[in-house]
PDB file of C-alpha atoms in Angstrom:
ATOM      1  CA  UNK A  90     113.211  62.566  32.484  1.00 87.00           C
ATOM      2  CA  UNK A  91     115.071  65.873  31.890  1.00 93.00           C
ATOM      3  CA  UNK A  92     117.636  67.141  34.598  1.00 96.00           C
ATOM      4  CA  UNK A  93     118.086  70.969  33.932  1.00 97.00           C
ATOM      5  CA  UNK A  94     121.038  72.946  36.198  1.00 96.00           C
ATOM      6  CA  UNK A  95     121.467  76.478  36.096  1.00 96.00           C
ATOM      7  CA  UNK A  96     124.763  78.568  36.468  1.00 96.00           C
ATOM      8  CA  UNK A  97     125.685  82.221  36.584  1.00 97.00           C
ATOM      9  CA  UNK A  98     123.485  84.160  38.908  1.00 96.00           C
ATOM     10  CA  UNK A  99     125.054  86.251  41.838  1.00 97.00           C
ATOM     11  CA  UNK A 100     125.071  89.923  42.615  1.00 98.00           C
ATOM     12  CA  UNK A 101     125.381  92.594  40.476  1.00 98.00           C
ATOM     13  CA  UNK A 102     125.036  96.562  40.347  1.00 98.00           C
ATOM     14  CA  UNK A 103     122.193  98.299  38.621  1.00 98.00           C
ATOM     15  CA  UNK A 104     123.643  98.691  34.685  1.00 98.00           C
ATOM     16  CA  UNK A 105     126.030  95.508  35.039  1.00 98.00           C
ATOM     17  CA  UNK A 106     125.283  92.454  32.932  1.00 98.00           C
ATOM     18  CA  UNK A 107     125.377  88.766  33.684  1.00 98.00           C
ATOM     19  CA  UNK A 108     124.589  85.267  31.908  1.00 98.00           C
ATOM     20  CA  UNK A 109     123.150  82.643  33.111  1.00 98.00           C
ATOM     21  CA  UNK A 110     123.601  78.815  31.482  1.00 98.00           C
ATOM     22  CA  UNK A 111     121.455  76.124  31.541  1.00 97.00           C
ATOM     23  CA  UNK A 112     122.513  72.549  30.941  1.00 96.00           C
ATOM     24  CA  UNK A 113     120.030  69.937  30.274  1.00 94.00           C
ATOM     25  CA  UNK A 114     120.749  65.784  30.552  1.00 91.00           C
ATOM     26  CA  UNK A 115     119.172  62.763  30.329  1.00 88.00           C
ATOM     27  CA  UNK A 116     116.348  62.175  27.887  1.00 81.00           C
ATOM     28  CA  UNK A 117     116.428  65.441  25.724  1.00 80.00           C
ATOM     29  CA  UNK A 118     115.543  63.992  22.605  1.00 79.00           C
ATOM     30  CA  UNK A 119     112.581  65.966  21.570  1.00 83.00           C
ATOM     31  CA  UNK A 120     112.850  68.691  23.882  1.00 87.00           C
ATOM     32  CA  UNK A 121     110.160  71.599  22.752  1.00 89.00           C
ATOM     33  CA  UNK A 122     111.636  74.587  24.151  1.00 94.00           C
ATOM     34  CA  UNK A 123     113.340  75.754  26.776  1.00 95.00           C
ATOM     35  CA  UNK A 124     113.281  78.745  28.574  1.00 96.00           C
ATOM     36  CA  UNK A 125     113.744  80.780  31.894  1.00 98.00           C
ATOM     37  CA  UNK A 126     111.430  82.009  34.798  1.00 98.00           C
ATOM     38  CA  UNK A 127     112.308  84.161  37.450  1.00 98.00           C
ATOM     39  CA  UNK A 128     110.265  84.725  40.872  1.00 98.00           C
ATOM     40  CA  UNK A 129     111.021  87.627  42.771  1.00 96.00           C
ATOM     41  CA  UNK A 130     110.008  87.384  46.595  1.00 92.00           C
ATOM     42  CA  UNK A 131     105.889  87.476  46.691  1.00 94.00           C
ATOM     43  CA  UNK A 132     105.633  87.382  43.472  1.00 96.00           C
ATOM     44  CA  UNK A 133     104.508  84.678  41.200  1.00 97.00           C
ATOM     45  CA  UNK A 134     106.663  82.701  38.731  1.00 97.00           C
ATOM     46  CA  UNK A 135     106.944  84.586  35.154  1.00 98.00           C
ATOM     47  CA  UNK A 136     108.181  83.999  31.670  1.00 98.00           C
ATOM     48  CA  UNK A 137     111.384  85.528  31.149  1.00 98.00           C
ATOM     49  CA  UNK A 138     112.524  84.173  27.809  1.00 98.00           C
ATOM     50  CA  UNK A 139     111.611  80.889  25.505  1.00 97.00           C
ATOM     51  CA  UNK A 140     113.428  79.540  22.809  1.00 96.00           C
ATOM     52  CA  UNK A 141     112.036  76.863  20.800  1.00 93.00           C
ATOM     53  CA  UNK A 142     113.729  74.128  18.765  1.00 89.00           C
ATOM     54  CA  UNK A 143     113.388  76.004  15.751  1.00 89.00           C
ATOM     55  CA  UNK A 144     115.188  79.019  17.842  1.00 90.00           C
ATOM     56  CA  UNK A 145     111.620  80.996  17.834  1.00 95.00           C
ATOM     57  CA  UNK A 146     112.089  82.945  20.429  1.00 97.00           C
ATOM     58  CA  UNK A 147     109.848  85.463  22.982  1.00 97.00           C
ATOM     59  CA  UNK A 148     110.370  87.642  25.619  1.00 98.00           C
ATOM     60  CA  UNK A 149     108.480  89.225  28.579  1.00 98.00           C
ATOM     61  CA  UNK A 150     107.717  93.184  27.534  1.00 98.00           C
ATOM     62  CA  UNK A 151     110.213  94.298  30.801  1.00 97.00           C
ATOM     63  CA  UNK A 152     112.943  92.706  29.574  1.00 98.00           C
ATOM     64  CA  UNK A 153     112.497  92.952  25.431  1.00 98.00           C
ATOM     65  CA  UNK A 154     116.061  94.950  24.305  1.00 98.00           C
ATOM     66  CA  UNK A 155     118.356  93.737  27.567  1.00 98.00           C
ATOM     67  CA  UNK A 156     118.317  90.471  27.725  1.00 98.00           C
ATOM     68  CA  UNK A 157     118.956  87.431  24.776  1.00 98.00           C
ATOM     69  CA  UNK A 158     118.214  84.244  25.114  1.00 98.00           C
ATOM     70  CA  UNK A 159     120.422  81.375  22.945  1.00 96.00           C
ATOM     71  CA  UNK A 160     120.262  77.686  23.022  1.00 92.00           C
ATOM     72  CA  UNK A 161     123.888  75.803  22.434  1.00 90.00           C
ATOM     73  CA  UNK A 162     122.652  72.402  20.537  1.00 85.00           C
ATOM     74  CA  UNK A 163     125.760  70.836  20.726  1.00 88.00           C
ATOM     75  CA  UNK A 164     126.504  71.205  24.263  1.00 89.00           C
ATOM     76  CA  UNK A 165     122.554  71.082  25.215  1.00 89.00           C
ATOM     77  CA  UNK A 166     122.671  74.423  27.462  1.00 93.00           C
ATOM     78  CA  UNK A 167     120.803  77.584  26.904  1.00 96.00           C
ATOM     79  CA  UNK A 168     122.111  81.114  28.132  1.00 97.00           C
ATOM     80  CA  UNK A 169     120.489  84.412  29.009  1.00 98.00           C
ATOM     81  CA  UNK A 170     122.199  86.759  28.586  1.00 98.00           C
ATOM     82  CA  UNK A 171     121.466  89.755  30.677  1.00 98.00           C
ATOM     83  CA  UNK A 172     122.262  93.500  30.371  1.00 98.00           C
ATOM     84  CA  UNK A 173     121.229  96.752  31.819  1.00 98.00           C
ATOM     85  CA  UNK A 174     120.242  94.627  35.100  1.00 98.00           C
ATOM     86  CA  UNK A 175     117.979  96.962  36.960  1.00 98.00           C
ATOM     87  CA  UNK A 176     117.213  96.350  40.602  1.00 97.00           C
ATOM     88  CA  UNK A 177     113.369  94.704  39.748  1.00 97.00           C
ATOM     89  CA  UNK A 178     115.287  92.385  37.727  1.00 98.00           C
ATOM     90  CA  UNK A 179     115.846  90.442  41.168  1.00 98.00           C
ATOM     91  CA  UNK A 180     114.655  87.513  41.652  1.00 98.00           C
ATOM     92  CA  UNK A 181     115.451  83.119  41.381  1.00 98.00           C
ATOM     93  CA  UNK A 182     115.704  82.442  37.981  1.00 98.00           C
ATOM     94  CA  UNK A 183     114.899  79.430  36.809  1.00 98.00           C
ATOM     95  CA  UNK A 184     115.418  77.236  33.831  1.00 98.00           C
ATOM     96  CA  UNK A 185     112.568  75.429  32.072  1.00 97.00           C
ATOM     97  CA  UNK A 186     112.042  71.962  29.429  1.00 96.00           C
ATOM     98  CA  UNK A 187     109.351  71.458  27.738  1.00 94.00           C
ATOM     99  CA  UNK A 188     108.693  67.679  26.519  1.00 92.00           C
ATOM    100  CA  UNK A 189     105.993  65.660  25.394  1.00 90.00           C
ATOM    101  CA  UNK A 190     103.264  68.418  27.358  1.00 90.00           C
ATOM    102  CA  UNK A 191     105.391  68.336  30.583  1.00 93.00           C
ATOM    103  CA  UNK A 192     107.467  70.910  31.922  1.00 95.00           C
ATOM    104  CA  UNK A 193     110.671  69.753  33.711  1.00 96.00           C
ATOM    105  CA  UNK A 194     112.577  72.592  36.341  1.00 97.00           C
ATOM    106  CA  UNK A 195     115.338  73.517  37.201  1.00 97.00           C
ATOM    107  CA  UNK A 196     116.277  74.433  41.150  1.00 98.00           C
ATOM    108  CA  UNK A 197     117.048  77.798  39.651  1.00 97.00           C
ATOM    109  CA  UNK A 198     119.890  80.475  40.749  1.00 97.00           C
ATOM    110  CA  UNK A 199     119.465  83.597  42.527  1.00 98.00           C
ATOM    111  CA  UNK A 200     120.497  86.949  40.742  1.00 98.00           C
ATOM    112  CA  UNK A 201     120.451  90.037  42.970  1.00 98.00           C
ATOM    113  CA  UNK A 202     120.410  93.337  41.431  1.00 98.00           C
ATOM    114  CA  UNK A 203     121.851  96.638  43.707  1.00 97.00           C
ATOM    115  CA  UNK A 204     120.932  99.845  43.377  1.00 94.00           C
TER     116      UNK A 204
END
């Protein structure tokens, strides 16, 4: 079992910048990849940002330039970084393990995004 908990979202102003952290315990030996989904209200869930163990990484097309993903090995936690925030950049993000084909979640943080 993997227990994922996110930090970092809250409200922000269209141009601002935030990061969110993820920081995964228990049995992350072999973790895949991690990455982070967002939801926005009647939406479905979407790939934000993955970053594999070998630090591959991908991004959704909307947010390719503004935000970064990173993984911390050390203190098992991966950020996104997030700039130029626009207002459909609101949504609950959430944090994502893959392991052994199963995908563990996170109960994700909300990040809000004024106009």
């Amino acid at each position: 079992q993997v227990q994922l908990v996110e930090s970092g979202g809250g409200l922000v102003q269209a141009g601002g910048s935030l990061r969110l952290s993820c920081a995964a315990s228990g049995s992350i030996f072999s973790i895949n990849a991690m990455g982070w989904y967002r939801q926005a209200p009647g939406k479905q869930r979407e790939l934000v940002a993955r970053i594999t163990s070998g630090r591959s990484t991908n991004y959704a097309d909307s947010v390719k330039g503004r935000f970064t993903i990173s993984r911390d090995n050390a203190k098992n936690t991966v950020y996104l970084q997030m700039n130029s925030l626009k207002p459909e950049d609101t949504a609950v993000y959430y944090c994502n393990a893959e392991q052994h084909g199963m995908d563990y979640w996170g109960k994700g943080t909300l990040v809000t995004v004024s106009s």
